[in-house]
Every structure is written in structure tokens, then in C-alpha cells.
CSV table of C-alpha atoms in Angstrom, one decimal:
chain,number,residue,atom,x,y,z
X,1,UNK,CA,-2.8,18.1,-5.7
X,2,UNK,CA,0.5,16.5,-4.8
X,3,UNK,CA,0.5,12.7,-5.1
X,4,UNK,CA,3.2,10.4,-3.8
X,5,UNK,CA,3.3,7.8,-6.7
X,6,UNK,CA,6.5,6.2,-8.0
X,7,UNK,CA,7.6,5.6,-4.5
X,8,UNK,CA,4.3,5.4,-2.8
X,9,UNK,CA,3.3,2.6,-0.7
X,10,UNK,CA,3.3,-0.3,-2.3
X,11,UNK,CA,4.8,-3.1,-4.2
X,12,UNK,CA,2.2,-5.6,-5.2
X,13,UNK,CA,3.5,-8.8,-3.7
X,14,UNK,CA,1.7,-10.9,-6.2
X,15,UNK,CA,-1.4,-9.9,-8.2
X,16,UNK,CA,-4.2,-11.0,-10.3
X,17,UNK,CA,-4.4,-10.2,-14.0
X,18,UNK,CA,-7.7,-9.5,-15.5
X,19,UNK,CA,-6.6,-11.2,-18.7
X,20,UNK,CA,-4.9,-14.3,-17.4
X,21,UNK,CA,-7.0,-15.0,-14.3
X,22,UNK,CA,-10.2,-14.0,-12.7
X,23,UNK,CA,-10.0,-11.5,-9.9
X,24,UNK,CA,-11.1,-12.7,-6.5
X,25,UNK,CA,-14.1,-10.9,-5.1
X,26,UNK,CA,-13.5,-8.8,-2.0
X,27,UNK,CA,-15.9,-8.2,0.8
X,28,UNK,CA,-15.4,-6.9,4.3
X,29,UNK,CA,-17.3,-9.8,5.7
X,30,UNK,CA,-14.9,-12.3,4.2
X,31,UNK,CA,-11.7,-10.3,4.7
X,32,UNK,CA,-11.3,-11.4,8.3
X,33,UNK,CA,-11.5,-15.0,7.3
X,34,UNK,CA,-8.1,-15.0,5.5
X,35,UNK,CA,-5.6,-17.1,7.3
X,36,UNK,CA,-2.5,-15.4,8.5
X,37,UNK,CA,-0.4,-18.5,8.1
X,38,UNK,CA,-0.3,-18.8,4.4
X,39,UNK,CA,2.1,-17.6,1.8
X,40,UNK,CA,1.0,-14.2,0.4
X,41,UNK,CA,1.7,-15.4,-3.1
X,42,UNK,CA,-0.5,-18.5,-2.7
X,43,UNK,CA,-3.6,-17.2,-4.4
X,44,UNK,CA,-2.1,-14.7,-6.8
X,45,UNK,CA,0.0,-14.7,-9.9
X,46,UNK,CA,3.8,-14.4,-9.5
X,47,UNK,CA,4.9,-11.2,-11.0
X,48,UNK,CA,8.6,-11.6,-10.4
X,49,UNK,CA,10.8,-9.8,-7.8
X,50,UNK,CA,10.3,-6.2,-9.1
X,51,UNK,CA,9.2,-3.7,-6.6
X,52,UNK,CA,6.2,-1.7,-7.4
X,53,UNK,CA,6.5,1.5,-9.4
X,54,UNK,CA,5.0,4.6,-8.0
X,55,UNK,CA,4.3,8.2,-9.0
X,56,UNK,CA,6.9,10.5,-7.4
X,57,UNK,CA,10.2,9.9,-9.1
X,58,UNK,CA,12.0,12.2,-6.7
X,59,UNK,CA,11.4,9.8,-3.9
X,60,UNK,CA,13.4,7.1,-5.7
X,61,UNK,CA,16.4,9.2,-4.9
X,62,UNK,CA,18.0,9.5,-1.5
X,63,UNK,CA,15.1,10.9,0.8
X,64,UNK,CA,15.6,14.5,1.7
X,65,UNK,CA,14.8,15.8,5.1
X,66,UNK,CA,11.1,16.6,5.2
X,67,UNK,CA,9.0,18.8,7.4
X,68,UNK,CA,6.9,17.0,10.0
X,69,UNK,CA,3.2,17.1,9.5
X,70,UNK,CA,0.1,15.8,11.3
X,71,UNK,CA,-2.8,13.8,10.0
X,72,UNK,CA,-6.5,15.0,10.4
X,73,UNK,CA,-8.4,13.2,13.2
X,74,UNK,CA,-11.1,12.2,10.8
X,75,UNK,CA,-8.7,9.6,9.3
X,76,UNK,CA,-9.6,7.5,12.3
X,77,UNK,CA,-13.2,7.4,11.1
X,78,UNK,CA,-14.7,4.0,10.1
X,79,UNK,CA,-14.6,5.0,6.4
X,80,UNK,CA,-10.8,5.4,6.4
X,81,UNK,CA,-10.4,2.2,8.4
X,82,UNK,CA,-12.5,0.3,5.8
X,83,UNK,CA,-10.6,1.9,3.0
X,84,UNK,CA,-7.3,0.8,4.5
X,85,UNK,CA,-8.8,-2.7,4.9
X,86,UNK,CA,-9.5,-2.7,1.1
X,87,UNK,CA,-5.9,-1.5,0.4
X,88,UNK,CA,-4.5,-4.2,2.7
X,89,UNK,CA,-6.5,-6.9,0.9
X,90,UNK,CA,-5.0,-5.8,-2.4
X,91,UNK,CA,-1.5,-5.4,-1.2
X,92,UNK,CA,-0.6,-7.9,1.5
X,93,UNK,CA,-3.5,-10.3,1.7
X,94,UNK,CA,-3.0,-13.2,4.2
X,95,UNK,CA,0.2,-11.8,5.8
X,96,UNK,CA,-1.2,-8.4,6.6
X,97,UNK,CA,1.0,-6.3,8.8
X,98,UNK,CA,3.7,-8.9,8.8
X,99,UNK,CA,3.9,-9.1,5.0
X,100,UNK,CA,7.3,-9.2,3.2
X,101,UNK,CA,7.5,-9.0,-0.5
X,102,UNK,CA,7.7,-12.6,-1.7
X,103,UNK,CA,10.7,-11.9,-3.9
X,104,UNK,CA,12.9,-11.1,-0.8
X,105,UNK,CA,15.0,-14.2,-0.5
X,106,UNK,CA,16.8,-12.9,2.6
X,107,UNK,CA,14.1,-12.1,5.1
X,108,UNK,CA,14.5,-10.4,8.4
X,109,UNK,CA,14.9,-12.5,11.6
X,110,UNK,CA,11.7,-11.1,13.1
X,111,UNK,CA,8.3,-10.5,11.7
X,112,UNK,CA,7.8,-6.8,10.7
X,113,UNK,CA,5.5,-6.0,13.6
X,114,UNK,CA,8.2,-7.0,16.1
X,115,UNK,CA,10.9,-4.9,14.3
X,116,UNK,CA,12.0,-1.4,15.1
X,117,UNK,CA,12.4,1.1,12.3
X,118,UNK,CA,16.2,0.9,12.8
X,119,UNK,CA,16.1,-2.9,12.4
X,120,UNK,CA,14.1,-2.6,9.2
X,121,UNK,CA,16.7,-0.1,7.8
X,122,UNK,CA,19.5,-2.4,8.7
X,123,UNK,CA,17.8,-5.4,7.0
X,124,UNK,CA,17.4,-3.3,3.9
X,125,UNK,CA,21.1,-2.1,4.0
X,126,UNK,CA,22.4,-5.7,4.5
X,127,UNK,CA,20.3,-7.3,1.8
X,128,UNK,CA,20.9,-5.3,-1.4
X,129,UNK,CA,19.7,-6.6,-4.8
X,130,UNK,CA,16.3,-7.8,-3.6
X,131,UNK,CA,12.8,-6.1,-3.1
X,132,UNK,CA,12.1,-4.8,0.4
X,133,UNK,CA,8.5,-3.9,0.4
X,134,UNK,CA,7.2,-4.4,3.9
X,135,UNK,CA,4.0,-4.4,5.9
X,136,UNK,CA,0.3,-4.3,5.2
X,137,UNK,CA,0.7,-1.5,2.8
X,138,UNK,CA,4.0,-2.8,1.2
X,139,UNK,CA,6.1,0.3,1.9
X,140,UNK,CA,9.2,0.4,-0.2
X,141,UNK,CA,12.4,1.8,1.4
X,142,UNK,CA,12.3,5.4,0.1
X,143,UNK,CA,8.7,5.8,0.9
X,144,UNK,CA,9.2,4.4,4.4
X,145,UNK,CA,12.0,6.7,5.2
X,146,UNK,CA,10.1,9.7,3.9
X,147,UNK,CA,7.0,8.8,5.9
X,148,UNK,CA,8.9,8.1,9.1
X,149,UNK,CA,10.5,11.5,8.8
X,150,UNK,CA,7.2,13.2,8.2
X,151,UNK,CA,5.6,11.4,11.1
X,152,UNK,CA,8.5,12.4,13.4
X,153,UNK,CA,9.1,8.8,14.4
X,154,UNK,CA,12.3,7.7,16.1
X,155,UNK,CA,14.3,4.8,14.8
X,156,UNK,CA,13.5,2.8,17.9
X,157,UNK,CA,9.8,2.9,17.1
X,158,UNK,CA,8.4,-0.6,16.6
X,159,UNK,CA,6.7,-1.2,13.3
X,160,UNK,CA,3.4,-2.1,14.8
X,161,UNK,CA,0.0,-2.3,13.1
X,162,UNK,CA,-0.8,1.1,14.6
X,163,UNK,CA,2.3,2.6,13.2
X,164,UNK,CA,1.7,1.1,9.8
X,165,UNK,CA,-1.8,2.4,9.7
X,166,UNK,CA,-0.6,5.9,10.7
X,167,UNK,CA,1.9,5.9,7.9
X,168,UNK,CA,-0.8,4.8,5.4
X,169,UNK,CA,-2.9,7.8,6.6
X,170,UNK,CA,-0.3,10.1,5.1
X,171,UNK,CA,-0.6,8.3,1.8
X,172,UNK,CA,-4.4,8.6,1.9
X,173,UNK,CA,-4.0,12.4,2.5
X,174,UNK,CA,-1.7,12.5,-0.5
X,175,UNK,CA,-4.4,10.9,-2.5
X,176,UNK,CA,-6.9,13.6,-1.4
X,177,UNK,CA,-8.8,11.9,1.4
X,178,UNK,CA,-9.7,15.1,3.2
X,179,UNK,CA,-10.6,16.9,-0.1
X,180,UNK,CA,-12.9,14.0,-1.0
X,181,UNK,CA,-14.8,13.8,2.3
X,182,UNK,CA,-15.2,17.6,2.2
X,183,UNK,CA,-16.8,17.3,-1.2
X,184,UNK,CA,-14.0,19.1,-3.0
X,185,UNK,CA,-13.2,16.3,-5.4
X,186,UNK,CA,-15.4,13.5,-6.7
X,187,UNK,CA,-15.3,9.9,-5.7
X,188,UNK,CA,-14.0,8.9,-9.2
X,189,UNK,CA,-11.2,11.5,-8.9
X,190,UNK,CA,-10.2,10.1,-5.5
X,191,UNK,CA,-10.3,6.6,-6.9
X,192,UNK,CA,-8.0,7.7,-9.7
X,193,UNK,CA,-5.6,9.2,-7.2
X,194,UNK,CA,-5.6,6.0,-5.1
X,195,UNK,CA,-4.8,4.0,-8.2
X,196,UNK,CA,-1.7,6.2,-8.8
X,197,UNK,CA,-0.4,5.2,-5.4
X,198,UNK,CA,-1.5,1.6,-5.1
X,199,UNK,CA,-1.1,-0.3,-8.4
X,200,UNK,CA,-3.6,-3.0,-7.4
X,201,UNK,CA,-6.4,-0.5,-7.9
X,202,UNK,CA,-7.6,0.1,-11.5
X,203,UNK,CA,-8.0,3.5,-13.2
X,204,UNK,CA,-11.2,4.3,-15.1
X,205,UNK,CA,-9.6,2.5,-18.1
X,206,UNK,CA,-10.0,-0.8,-16.1
X,207,UNK,CA,-6.2,-1.2,-15.9
X,208,UNK,CA,-3.7,-0.4,-13.3
X,209,UNK,CA,-2.0,3.0,-13.8
X,210,UNK,CA,1.2,0.9,-14.0
X,211,UNK,CA,-0.3,-1.9,-16.1
X,212,UNK,CA,2.4,-4.1,-17.6
X,213,UNK,CA,5.3,-2.3,-15.8
X,214,UNK,CA,7.2,-4.8,-13.6
X,215,UNK,CA,4.2,-7.1,-13.9
X,216,UNK,CA,1.7,-4.8,-12.3
X,217,UNK,CA,-2.0,-5.5,-12.8
X,218,UNK,CA,-5.2,-4.3,-11.2
X,219,UNK,CA,-6.6,-6.9,-8.8
X,220,UNK,CA,-10.3,-5.8,-9.3
X,221,UNK,CA,-12.3,-4.1,-12.0
X,222,UNK,CA,-13.2,-0.4,-12.0
X,223,UNK,CA,-16.8,-1.3,-11.4
X,224,UNK,CA,-15.9,-3.5,-8.4
X,225,UNK,CA,-13.6,-0.7,-7.1
X,226,UNK,CA,-16.4,1.8,-7.4
X,227,UNK,CA,-18.9,-0.5,-5.7
X,228,UNK,CA,-16.6,-0.9,-2.7
X,229,UNK,CA,-16.0,2.8,-2.5
X,230,UNK,CA,-19.8,3.5,-2.5
X,231,UNK,CA,-20.2,1.1,0.4
X,232,UNK,CA,-17.3,2.7,2.3
X,233,UNK,CA,-18.5,6.2,1.5
X,234,UNK,CA,-22.3,5.9,1.2
X,235,UNK,CA,-23.1,9.6,1.2
């Protein structure tokens, strides 16, 4: 199965460490109560300004032209929506779709959901030397460019919540979402795949796949992750 790691979604803006601090319990009931006004680093440990490390080293290079692909309709199912909610909780917390990596000292003039893809690219180009992870799923530049190409989006496309969710669907597919719901891979295999894309999730070892690299830590335990996945995918 092809995974999109090393440049996959997400740079943990700030994260818990299972050794240095207790992980905050996640629930879908409490997720909606997070304020959108706070600083995303407010409740998590500062890990510096490094962008998250992901699986596919080729994507750290200049993105090549990729073939456009479509996403299965079933990714609109409640289970996928709930999974993306869990991912968003781990990645962007209170800022959600308007999150900018806290280490970015030069922020864009607009919030992400009001920016076009072109405006995001210009912001990235004009502010070198700082992290640029953006949005609910903390897309880093190389991943964003690749996903935009795969989705066939124009640079005048606004980076709305709907667009961000659609781009995240590609990453779920890369993790094996369709194979999992079809019963072709186990829940634990799917969880491992997700953990290789989003460093906030633990592997079966209990640690992030990228534990200790650029400050990455899992924000929940493996058992907690498994419990959430059982609730999201009960059968």
C-alpha cells in the first residue's frame, strides 16, 4: 500500500508528551466546545518551530506533476467525518480550519479559510525560513501542492473547510481507508497507517512513529486511539 508519510499532512502545531505531561482526553461530545479564539499552542507543549516529518521522502522535493484522481463517495460517510474530527483535534485543536503553525512568525494577512490557493503559495514563497503548516490538517507546502494537483483544483480556489476536508480525504485513502472499510485490512493496520501520516497518533508501541524527531510525540495512548476507532467504526 502506498502511504504518503514524510510530507503527509501534518505538522503538529504543539503536542502533548506522554512522559512530560498527561494527554488530554478526547471525546466527540466535548470537541465542539473548544473555543476558536484561543492560541492553538495554549494547552499543549511547545515543540519548537520544526515542521512535522512525514513518510514519503520524495514529496520533500519539488512536487512533480501528478495524475488527477477522485475520492470514493463513501468518504462522505459519518465514520470518515468523525475520523477527520479526531485528526483535527490532534492537529489543530482550537483554531481548526484557520490554524497556522505556531512557529510561523510572519502570518498571512487573511485567515486560511479566506485565502485562495495562490495566496497561500505566495505567503509561503515570501516567508522562507519558517514553518508553513496550514489548516485543520496542518498541510505542509509540498503535500499541499501535490494534493491540489491530484484534486485538480485551480489556484483561485478558496481554502475553505470543504476544500480542506476533501484534501484530507486523499490522505485517508493513502492510509487505506477504503481497504479498511471493505475488510481488507484490520483496524490496527489502518491505525498504524494513520500514525505514519499524522504524528499525533501513536503506533502500537505507544509512541508516535516520529517520536523524538523534531519534538514529535503522540497526543493519546494506543488504547485511547483504539477506543476512539472502535466508536467511529463499530462493526
